[in-house]
PDB file of C-alpha atoms in Angstrom:
ATOM      1  CA  MET A  17       0.000   0.000   0.000  1.00  0.00           C
ATOM      2  CA  LEU A  18       2.898   2.367   0.707  1.00  0.00           C
ATOM      3  CA  LYS A  19       4.136   1.835  -2.836  1.00  0.00           C
ATOM      4  CA  ILE A  20       0.849   3.337  -4.004  1.00  0.00           C
ATOM      5  CA  LEU A  21       0.621   6.127  -1.410  1.00  0.00           C
ATOM      6  CA  LYS A  22       4.195   7.450  -1.733  1.00  0.00           C
ATOM      7  CA  PRO A  23       3.973   8.620  -5.375  1.00  0.00           C
ATOM      8  CA  LEU A  24       0.445   9.931  -4.806  1.00  0.00           C
ATOM      9  CA  ALA A  25       1.623  11.912  -1.774  1.00  0.00           C
ATOM     10  CA  ASP A  26       4.509  13.296  -3.850  1.00  0.00           C
ATOM     11  CA  ILE A  27       1.986  14.504  -6.423  1.00  0.00           C
ATOM     12  CA  ALA A  28      -0.340  15.916  -3.744  1.00  0.00           C
ATOM     13  CA  PHE A  29       2.520  17.906  -2.213  1.00  0.00           C
ATOM     14  CA  PHE A  30       3.681  19.130  -5.642  1.00  0.00           C
ATOM     15  CA  SER A  31       7.016  17.299  -5.439  1.00  0.00           C
ATOM     16  CA  ARG A  32       6.490  15.368  -8.658  1.00  0.00           C
ATOM     17  CA  GLY A  33       4.051  15.110 -11.532  1.00  0.00           C
ATOM     18  CA  PRO A  34       1.628  12.426 -12.703  1.00  0.00           C
ATOM     19  CA  ASP A  35       4.232  11.084 -15.137  1.00  0.00           C
ATOM     20  CA  ILE A  36       5.675   8.961 -12.280  1.00  0.00           C
ATOM     21  CA  LEU A  37       2.497   6.859 -12.156  1.00  0.00           C
ATOM     22  CA  PRO A  38       2.111   3.722 -14.260  1.00  0.00           C
ATOM     23  CA  SER A  39      -0.315   3.940 -17.154  1.00  0.00           C
ATOM     24  CA  SER A  40      -2.199   0.701 -16.564  1.00  0.00           C
ATOM     25  CA  ASN A  41      -5.781  -0.308 -15.922  1.00  0.00           C
ATOM     26  CA  ALA A  42      -4.719  -2.344 -12.888  1.00  0.00           C
ATOM     27  CA  PHE A  43      -3.200   0.739 -11.258  1.00  0.00           C
ATOM     28  CA  ILE A  44      -6.335   2.759 -11.985  1.00  0.00           C
ATOM     29  CA  GLY A  45      -8.345  -0.003 -10.313  1.00  0.00           C
ATOM     30  CA  LEU A  46      -6.128   0.180  -7.224  1.00  0.00           C
ATOM     31  CA  VAL A  47      -6.451   3.956  -7.083  1.00  0.00           C
ATOM     32  CA  ILE A  48     -10.243   3.747  -7.439  1.00  0.00           C
ATOM     33  CA  ALA A  49     -10.274   1.244  -4.552  1.00  0.00           C
ATOM     34  CA  LEU A  50      -8.090   3.563  -2.440  1.00  0.00           C
ATOM     35  CA  PHE A  51     -10.344   6.522  -3.293  1.00  0.00           C
ATOM     36  CA  SER A  52     -13.426   4.486  -2.349  1.00  0.00           C
ATOM     37  CA  VAL A  53     -11.952   3.421   0.991  1.00  0.00           C
ATOM     38  CA  ALA A  54     -10.824   6.964   1.830  1.00  0.00           C
ATOM     39  CA  THR A  55     -14.273   8.341   1.005  1.00  0.00           C
ATOM     40  CA  ALA A  56     -15.979   5.609   3.040  1.00  0.00           C
ATOM     41  CA  VAL A  57     -13.736   6.368   6.031  1.00  0.00           C
ATOM     42  CA  ALA A  58     -14.569  10.075   5.754  1.00  0.00           C
ATOM     43  CA  PHE A  59     -18.298   9.262   5.555  1.00  0.00           C
ATOM     44  CA  TYR A  60     -18.030   7.029   8.629  1.00  0.00           C
ATOM     45  CA  VAL A  61     -16.059   9.563  10.677  1.00  0.00           C
ATOM     46  CA  ALA A  62     -18.409  12.388   9.673  1.00  0.00           C
ATOM     47  CA  LYS A  63     -21.389  10.207  10.653  1.00  0.00           C
ATOM     48  CA  LEU A  64     -22.982  10.646   7.248  1.00  0.00           C
ATOM     49  CA  SER A  65     -25.572   8.207   5.972  1.00  0.00           C
ATOM     50  CA  MET A  66     -23.967   5.365   4.038  1.00  0.00           C
ATOM     51  CA  ILE A  67     -26.955   5.462   1.687  1.00  0.00           C
ATOM     52  CA  TYR A  68     -25.252   8.354  -0.095  1.00  0.00           C
ATOM     53  CA  LEU A  69     -21.808   6.746  -0.330  1.00  0.00           C
ATOM     54  CA  MET A  70     -22.271   4.904  -3.633  1.00  0.00           C
ATOM     55  CA  PRO A  71     -23.877   7.851  -5.487  1.00  0.00           C
ATOM     56  CA  THR A  72     -21.134  10.126  -4.157  1.00  0.00           C
ATOM     57  CA  LEU A  73     -18.421   7.738  -5.341  1.00  0.00           C
ATOM     58  CA  LEU A  74     -19.974   7.275  -8.773  1.00  0.00           C
ATOM     59  CA  LEU A  75     -20.524  10.996  -9.289  1.00  0.00           C
ATOM     60  CA  SER A  76     -17.007  11.862  -8.109  1.00  0.00           C
ATOM     61  CA  ILE A  77     -15.341   9.266 -10.316  1.00  0.00           C
ATOM     62  CA  ALA A  78     -17.433  10.343 -13.308  1.00  0.00           C
ATOM     63  CA  ALA A  79     -16.602  14.014 -12.696  1.00  0.00           C
ATOM     64  CA  TYR A  80     -12.880  13.259 -12.459  1.00  0.00           C
ATOM     65  CA  ALA A  81     -13.100  11.186 -15.645  1.00  0.00           C
ATOM     66  CA  VAL A  82     -14.774  14.012 -17.564  1.00  0.00           C
ATOM     67  CA  LEU A  83     -12.420  16.653 -16.136  1.00  0.00           C
ATOM     68  CA  THR A  84      -9.499  14.508 -17.234  1.00  0.00           C
ATOM     69  CA  LEU A  85     -10.677  13.271 -20.601  1.00  0.00           C
ATOM     70  CA  VAL A  86     -12.116  16.454 -22.126  1.00  0.00           C
ATOM     71  CA  PRO A  87      -9.128  18.817 -21.661  1.00  0.00           C
ATOM     72  CA  LEU A  88      -6.597  16.159 -22.632  1.00  0.00           C
ATOM     73  CA  ARG A  89      -8.589  15.230 -25.707  1.00  0.00           C
ATOM     74  CA  ILE A  90      -8.807  18.904 -26.711  1.00  0.00           C
ATOM     75  CA  ALA A  91      -5.033  19.196 -26.235  1.00  0.00           C
ATOM     76  CA  GLN A  92      -4.574  15.925 -28.168  1.00  0.00           C
ATOM     77  CA  LYS A  93      -2.723  14.285 -25.264  1.00  0.00           C
ATOM     78  CA  GLN A  94      -4.805  11.097 -24.954  1.00  0.00           C
ATOM     79  CA  GLU A  95      -1.739   9.102 -23.873  1.00  0.00           C
ATOM     80  CA  ARG A  96      -1.748  10.988 -20.552  1.00  0.00           C
ATOM     81  CA  VAL A  97      -5.360  10.250 -19.619  1.00  0.00           C
ATOM     82  CA  ALA A  98      -4.681   7.185 -17.440  1.00  0.00           C
ATOM     83  CA  GLN A  99      -1.878   8.814 -15.452  1.00  0.00           C
ATOM     84  CA  THR A 100      -3.738  12.087 -14.961  1.00  0.00           C
ATOM     85  CA  PHE A 101      -6.963  10.330 -13.940  1.00  0.00           C
ATOM     86  CA  ALA A 102      -5.055   8.192 -11.430  1.00  0.00           C
ATOM     87  CA  ALA A 103      -3.304  11.312 -10.108  1.00  0.00           C
ATOM     88  CA  PHE A 104      -6.622  13.149  -9.623  1.00  0.00           C
ATOM     89  CA  LEU A 105      -8.265  10.296  -7.737  1.00  0.00           C
ATOM     90  CA  GLY A 106      -5.133   9.379  -5.816  1.00  0.00           C
ATOM     91  CA  THR A 107      -4.375  12.862  -4.563  1.00  0.00           C
ATOM     92  CA  ASP A 108      -8.011  13.254  -3.535  1.00  0.00           C
ATOM     93  CA  ALA A 109      -7.696  10.021  -1.537  1.00  0.00           C
ATOM     94  CA  VAL A 110      -4.442  11.139   0.118  1.00  0.00           C
ATOM     95  CA  ILE A 111      -5.852  14.542   1.070  1.00  0.00           C
ATOM     96  CA  THR A 112      -9.063  12.938   2.346  1.00  0.00           C
ATOM     97  CA  LEU A 113      -7.096  10.542   4.546  1.00  0.00           C
ATOM     98  CA  LEU A 114      -4.997  13.425   5.891  1.00  0.00           C
ATOM     99  CA  THR A 115      -8.111  15.402   6.851  1.00  0.00           C
ATOM    100  CA  VAL A 116      -9.860  12.543   8.682  1.00  0.00           C
ATOM    101  CA  PRO A 117      -8.379  13.451  12.122  1.00  0.00           C
ATOM    102  CA  ALA A 118      -9.581  17.049  11.796  1.00  0.00           C
ATOM    103  CA  LEU A 119     -12.969  15.810  10.627  1.00  0.00           C
ATOM    104  CA  PHE A 120     -13.152  13.544  13.678  1.00  0.00           C
ATOM    105  CA  LEU A 121     -12.463  16.495  15.994  1.00  0.00           C
ATOM    106  CA  LEU A 122     -15.016  18.712  14.274  1.00  0.00           C
ATOM    107  CA  VAL A 123     -17.758  16.096  14.457  1.00  0.00           C
ATOM    108  CA  ASN A 124     -17.158  14.786  17.971  1.00  0.00           C
ATOM    109  CA  PHE A 125     -16.480  17.995  19.867  1.00  0.00           C
ATOM    110  CA  PRO A 126     -18.915  20.911  19.958  1.00  0.00           C
ATOM    111  CA  SER A 127     -17.354  24.115  18.743  1.00  0.00           C
ATOM    112  CA  ASP A 128     -17.709  25.816  22.128  1.00  0.00           C
ATOM    113  CA  SER A 129     -15.961  23.076  24.090  1.00  0.00           C
ATOM    114  CA  LEU A 130     -13.158  22.719  21.534  1.00  0.00           C
ATOM    115  CA  SER A 131     -12.412  26.442  21.475  1.00  0.00           C
ATOM    116  CA  TYR A 132     -12.503  26.457  25.271  1.00  0.00           C
ATOM    117  CA  GLN A 133     -10.048  23.558  25.451  1.00  0.00           C
ATOM    118  CA  LEU A 134      -7.732  25.154  22.903  1.00  0.00           C
ATOM    119  CA  GLY A 135      -7.836  28.426  24.816  1.00  0.00           C
ATOM    120  CA  GLN A 136      -6.809  26.682  28.039  1.00  0.00           C
ATOM    121  CA  ALA A 137      -3.702  25.100  26.503  1.00  0.00           C
TER     122      ALA A 137
END
């Protein structure tokens, strides 16, 4: 799993570009699975209804696909579609996983008690 997360984190932190990712359907499948797990974890931590998880995943993946395919097709760079699509989904997953602790704090502590506790530190 770290072999997948390391290059995606490098892309998310602007250290490298999507050209470091493999251009294969298997890798896209792994990134979609990672994106799905990260989104499910965020839904669970935020105490959102799991009824909306699948539509959210499908709409997000479709939006990323369109936002990848259309500009690259206009620029006639179809060979970069797989890497760019994987980079979009992967960086979203990495950023989502990084924000889960903050999401947990926001959901589980009322704003008044959290600001009071932070003020006492």
